[in-house]
């Protein structure tokens, strides 16, 4: 057992052979590895209603599919979370978090709008952010039509989805639009520059079964397209590059201490706080990247989920 494995929660160590084994030959093979690791779709929770909606795309572009999750029989207007799935900007589907989002909608008593945003490299930055903005503008323009409370809206996601959520808050600020009640950042993928110790350590073969530096590099290059490797990457594309973080939504930042994104997450949380943004930071011992949705449910990942629900509930209660 290597040094990294010794730090991981025992319940996760026992399941390491069930985690994704990345084929890093190309973006196509990374995607194949990811798809091959998926389980069966989660059956619909009887406490929750799911429905899909097609929303017109930005500026006459491609339409955007949204999956709605609502507590069955809940009286509106409801608070709402705009959810952006993970997948390193190049992969991921609406189906993969059905079980988690069913439970979140039920536990928190909120609606969730999960965005099926366009993926890189076919659709590099800013396509995913444009899709998120199209959905956000739609629900903020017609909250009554959706049974939503416009004062109680949050934006969040996991991994690349959390990176998009952070970037989206920067995008709203630059457009002079109101911030959400919360930016829910679950181990966000924020920095394309590979400057932190934790991401550099992900090149070590001892990180078997975990996210790899080479995959990280390939996925950022796919997402950033022609901007990749330049000094022209906009902060909304890689939020760790933002020089000014004031005026952003309060943030929940949660990450495990066995996660390649640990250092960039800690730095972003610190800088948000120094800029006057309220930050609820959680670091979970023994939790790897993907702990939001990966099996099994260990004591620390269970605590992670409880903290996420508590942060959303608190944000909605105080909005």
C-alpha atoms as one frame of an Amber mdcrd trajectory, in Angstrom:
protein
   0.000   0.000   0.000   1.530   3.347  -1.058   1.645   6.518   1.035  -1.356
   8.077  -0.711  -3.506   4.981  -0.243  -2.726   4.941   3.481  -4.333   8.366
   3.774  -7.603   7.354   2.079 -10.654   6.335   4.101 -10.672   2.553   4.584
 -14.070   2.133   2.948 -12.776   3.819  -0.191  -9.517   1.847  -0.209 -11.597
  -1.320  -0.243 -13.329  -0.075  -3.408 -10.344   1.318  -5.315 -10.553  -1.429
  -7.922 -14.069  -0.194  -8.750 -12.879   3.332  -9.534 -12.079   4.573 -13.020
  -8.845   3.274 -14.524  -7.924   6.070 -16.906  -6.647   5.357 -20.411  -4.739
   8.583 -21.052  -3.999   7.978 -24.729  -6.455  10.638 -25.938  -9.601  12.551
 -25.044 -11.573   9.749 -26.714 -10.013   7.057 -24.517 -10.458   9.155 -21.371
 -14.132   9.395 -22.245 -14.316   5.652 -22.847 -12.732   5.020 -19.438 -15.296
   7.319 -17.817 -18.297   5.769 -19.555 -17.044   2.285 -18.760 -16.931   3.084
 -15.040 -20.574   4.131 -14.817 -23.187   2.061 -13.045 -26.858   1.603 -13.759
 -29.067   4.725 -13.851 -30.633   5.528 -10.506 -34.354   4.765 -10.269 -36.497
   7.816  -9.642 -36.976   8.584  -5.974 -40.725   8.476  -5.235 -40.300  11.646
  -3.159 -39.110  13.574  -6.234 -40.510  14.462  -9.641 -38.049  14.540 -12.563
 -38.743  16.149 -15.924 -36.646  17.302 -18.883 -37.074  20.623 -20.670 -35.532
  22.075 -23.813 -34.553  25.733 -23.427 -33.638  27.895 -26.445 -29.900  28.303
 -26.773 -27.967  31.561 -26.521 -28.225  33.939 -29.478 -30.087  31.435 -31.606
 -27.531  28.718 -30.926 -28.086  25.099 -29.973 -30.894  24.425 -27.528 -30.024
  23.397 -23.973 -31.570  20.430 -22.188 -32.381  20.905 -18.496 -33.408  18.167
 -16.090 -35.651  19.367 -13.295 -35.876  17.749  -9.868 -38.674  18.882  -7.552
 -39.885  17.560  -4.207 -43.142  15.797  -4.989 -46.125  17.817  -3.843 -44.040
  20.722  -2.500 -45.784  24.071  -2.360 -44.014  26.871  -4.204 -42.417  29.158
  -4.800 -39.352  26.949  -4.291 -35.692  27.816  -3.894 -33.631  26.471  -6.783
 -30.107  25.241  -7.460 -28.687  25.544 -10.981 -26.516  22.395 -11.157 -23.518
  21.819 -13.454 -22.231  18.241 -13.584 -18.602  17.184 -13.383 -16.456  15.523
 -16.022 -13.309  17.637 -16.514 -15.095  19.839 -19.089 -15.008  17.005 -21.673
 -17.436  14.367 -20.362 -20.393  13.761 -18.097 -24.163  13.446 -18.549 -27.385
  14.447 -16.868 -27.993  10.843 -15.794 -24.939  10.372 -13.617 -26.096  12.427
 -10.624 -29.801  11.489 -10.701 -29.620   9.660  -7.388 -27.665  12.385  -5.609
 -29.860  15.176  -6.979 -33.063  13.321  -6.135 -31.866  13.108  -2.554 -30.666
  16.721  -2.510 -34.011  18.010  -3.764 -35.839  15.954  -1.148 -33.500  16.713
   1.778 -33.250  20.461   1.121 -36.773  20.984  -0.201 -35.605  22.774  -3.323
 -35.922  22.539  -7.089 -32.789  21.673  -9.046 -32.176  22.591 -12.680 -29.350
  20.407 -14.034 -27.829  21.769 -17.234 -26.757  19.455 -20.070 -24.057  21.880
 -21.201 -21.947  21.396 -24.333 -18.647  19.594 -23.870 -15.126  20.296 -25.083
 -13.190  19.799 -27.298 -16.105  19.888 -29.745 -17.408  22.953 -27.913 -14.569
  24.723 -26.060 -14.898  27.747 -23.762 -17.199  29.673 -23.616 -19.875  27.209
 -24.818 -20.601  25.610 -21.416 -20.871  28.999 -19.703 -23.156  30.267 -22.453
 -25.448  27.280 -21.896 -25.498  27.917 -18.147 -26.278  31.571 -18.789 -29.130
  30.708 -21.159 -30.782  28.595 -18.467 -30.096  31.147 -15.732 -31.589  33.985
 -17.765 -34.631  31.897 -18.551 -35.444  30.989 -14.954 -34.641  34.455 -13.576
 -36.819  36.077 -16.246 -39.788  33.781 -15.564 -39.492  32.503 -11.991 -43.259
  32.397 -11.525 -43.653  30.177 -14.566 -41.291  27.675 -12.932 -42.694  28.048
  -9.424 -39.399  29.465  -8.142 -38.479  32.149  -5.629 -36.119  34.535  -7.494
 -34.509  35.619  -4.211 -33.463  32.045  -3.405 -31.367  30.844  -6.340 -27.978
  29.133  -6.072 -25.392  27.914  -8.577 -23.222  24.879  -8.009 -21.574  21.752
  -9.265 -18.839  19.211  -8.735 -15.308  19.225 -10.178 -15.459  20.889 -13.613
 -19.087  21.745 -12.889 -17.964  23.619  -9.782 -15.301  25.354 -11.872 -18.062
  26.436 -14.233 -20.157  27.620 -11.278 -17.267  29.754 -10.001 -16.656  31.095
 -13.500 -20.350  31.789 -13.935 -20.396  33.957 -10.816 -17.476  35.939 -12.257
 -19.411  36.220 -15.525 -22.501  37.537 -13.727 -20.411  40.095 -11.857 -18.775
  41.383 -15.034 -22.205  41.691 -16.677 -23.490  43.693 -13.702 -26.102  41.036
 -12.868 -27.191  39.929  -9.411 -25.240  37.164  -7.733 -26.902  33.953  -6.559
 -27.516  33.277  -2.886 -24.665  30.739  -2.908 -21.949  29.323  -5.133 -21.742
  25.636  -4.180 -18.218  24.540  -5.112 -17.639  20.804  -4.630 -13.901  20.131
  -5.227 -13.836  22.680  -8.073 -11.495  22.403 -11.076 -10.202  25.979 -11.156
  -6.624  26.282 -12.396  -5.126  25.290 -15.753  -1.574  26.307 -14.833  -0.461
  23.230 -12.801   1.263  25.409 -10.214   0.171  23.787  -6.950   1.889  20.974
  -5.093  -1.242  18.812  -4.979  -1.808  18.838  -8.756   1.872  18.258  -9.463
   1.787  15.267  -7.104  -0.922  13.751  -9.294   1.790  12.818 -11.797   3.022
  10.229  -9.267   2.063   6.634 -10.195   1.242   6.195  -6.517  -2.002   8.067
  -7.199  -3.401   4.915  -8.800  -7.108   5.113  -9.415  -7.203   8.874  -8.800
  -7.183  11.889 -11.122  -3.912  12.184 -13.054  -1.918  15.264 -14.027  -1.725
  14.137 -17.656  -5.513  13.813 -17.856  -5.871  17.218 -16.203  -3.570  18.787
 -18.785  -5.376  17.195 -21.726  -8.811  18.228 -20.478  -7.840  21.850 -19.805
  -6.289  22.064 -23.292  -9.519  20.703 -24.781 -11.672  23.163 -22.840  -9.543
  26.251 -23.434  -8.929  25.492 -27.117  -6.681  28.061 -28.801  -6.282  29.947
 -25.502  -4.598  26.976 -23.836  -1.128  27.709 -22.472  -1.397  31.437 -23.108
  -1.633  34.433 -20.804  -4.975  35.320 -22.406  -7.131  32.811 -20.523 -10.080
  34.789 -19.074 -10.762  34.421 -15.342 -14.257  33.069 -16.043 -12.623  30.189
 -17.952 -10.131  29.347 -15.172 -11.311  31.159 -12.030  -8.013  30.717 -10.154
  -6.603  33.301 -12.587  -9.011  35.998 -11.367  -7.167  38.925  -9.852 -10.199
  40.408  -8.090 -12.734  38.254  -6.256 -14.812  40.867  -4.437 -18.533  41.179
  -5.057 -19.104  37.464  -5.611 -21.722  35.212  -4.060 -21.065  33.555  -0.686
 -19.273  30.268  -1.259 -19.293  26.749   0.071 -15.997  25.053  -0.818 -15.650
  21.351  -0.017 -12.697  19.123  -0.917 -10.973  16.001   0.363  -7.370  16.120
   1.505  -6.504  13.306  -0.950  -7.536  15.313  -4.017  -5.327  16.780  -6.712
  -7.381  19.993  -6.534  -6.839  20.484  -2.795  -4.313  23.321  -2.991  -6.070
  25.312  -5.706  -9.326  24.992  -3.732  -7.710  26.158  -0.499  -6.087  29.098
  -2.253  -9.336  30.127  -3.945 -11.261  29.929  -0.662  -8.576  32.002   1.083
  -8.632  34.654  -1.636 -12.435  34.815  -1.628 -12.383  35.375   2.109  -9.731
  38.087   1.867 -11.883  39.804  -0.764 -14.765  39.987   1.709 -16.759  37.049
   0.341 -18.271  34.809   3.052 -16.697  31.338   2.679 -17.738  28.059   4.294
 -14.632  25.885   3.751 -14.539  22.149   4.494 -11.572  19.796   4.064 -12.376
  16.106   4.559  -9.593  13.763   5.709  -9.223  10.662   3.586 -11.670  11.766
   0.871 -10.582  11.488  -2.761 -11.715  13.418  -5.810 -15.195  12.325  -6.844
 -16.358  11.700  -3.281 -19.672  13.458  -4.004 -20.854  10.658  -6.258 -18.369
   7.773  -6.105 -19.005   4.560  -4.164 -18.981   3.745  -1.341 -20.651   6.072
   1.154 -17.986   6.329   3.837 -18.326   8.291   7.107 -16.462  11.293   5.671
 -18.291  11.341   2.327 -21.581  11.032   4.214 -20.551  14.068   6.263 -19.632
  15.847   3.023 -23.188  15.342   1.741 -24.734  16.510   5.013 -22.617  19.654
   4.903 -23.666  20.345   1.314 -27.343  20.057   2.231 -26.842  22.245   5.301
 -25.053  24.934   3.282 -27.820  25.054   0.679 -30.568  25.118   3.309 -28.817
  27.915   5.215 -28.310  29.983   2.071 -31.947  29.623   1.070 -33.145  30.410
   4.587 -31.126  33.622   4.792 -31.833  34.909   1.257
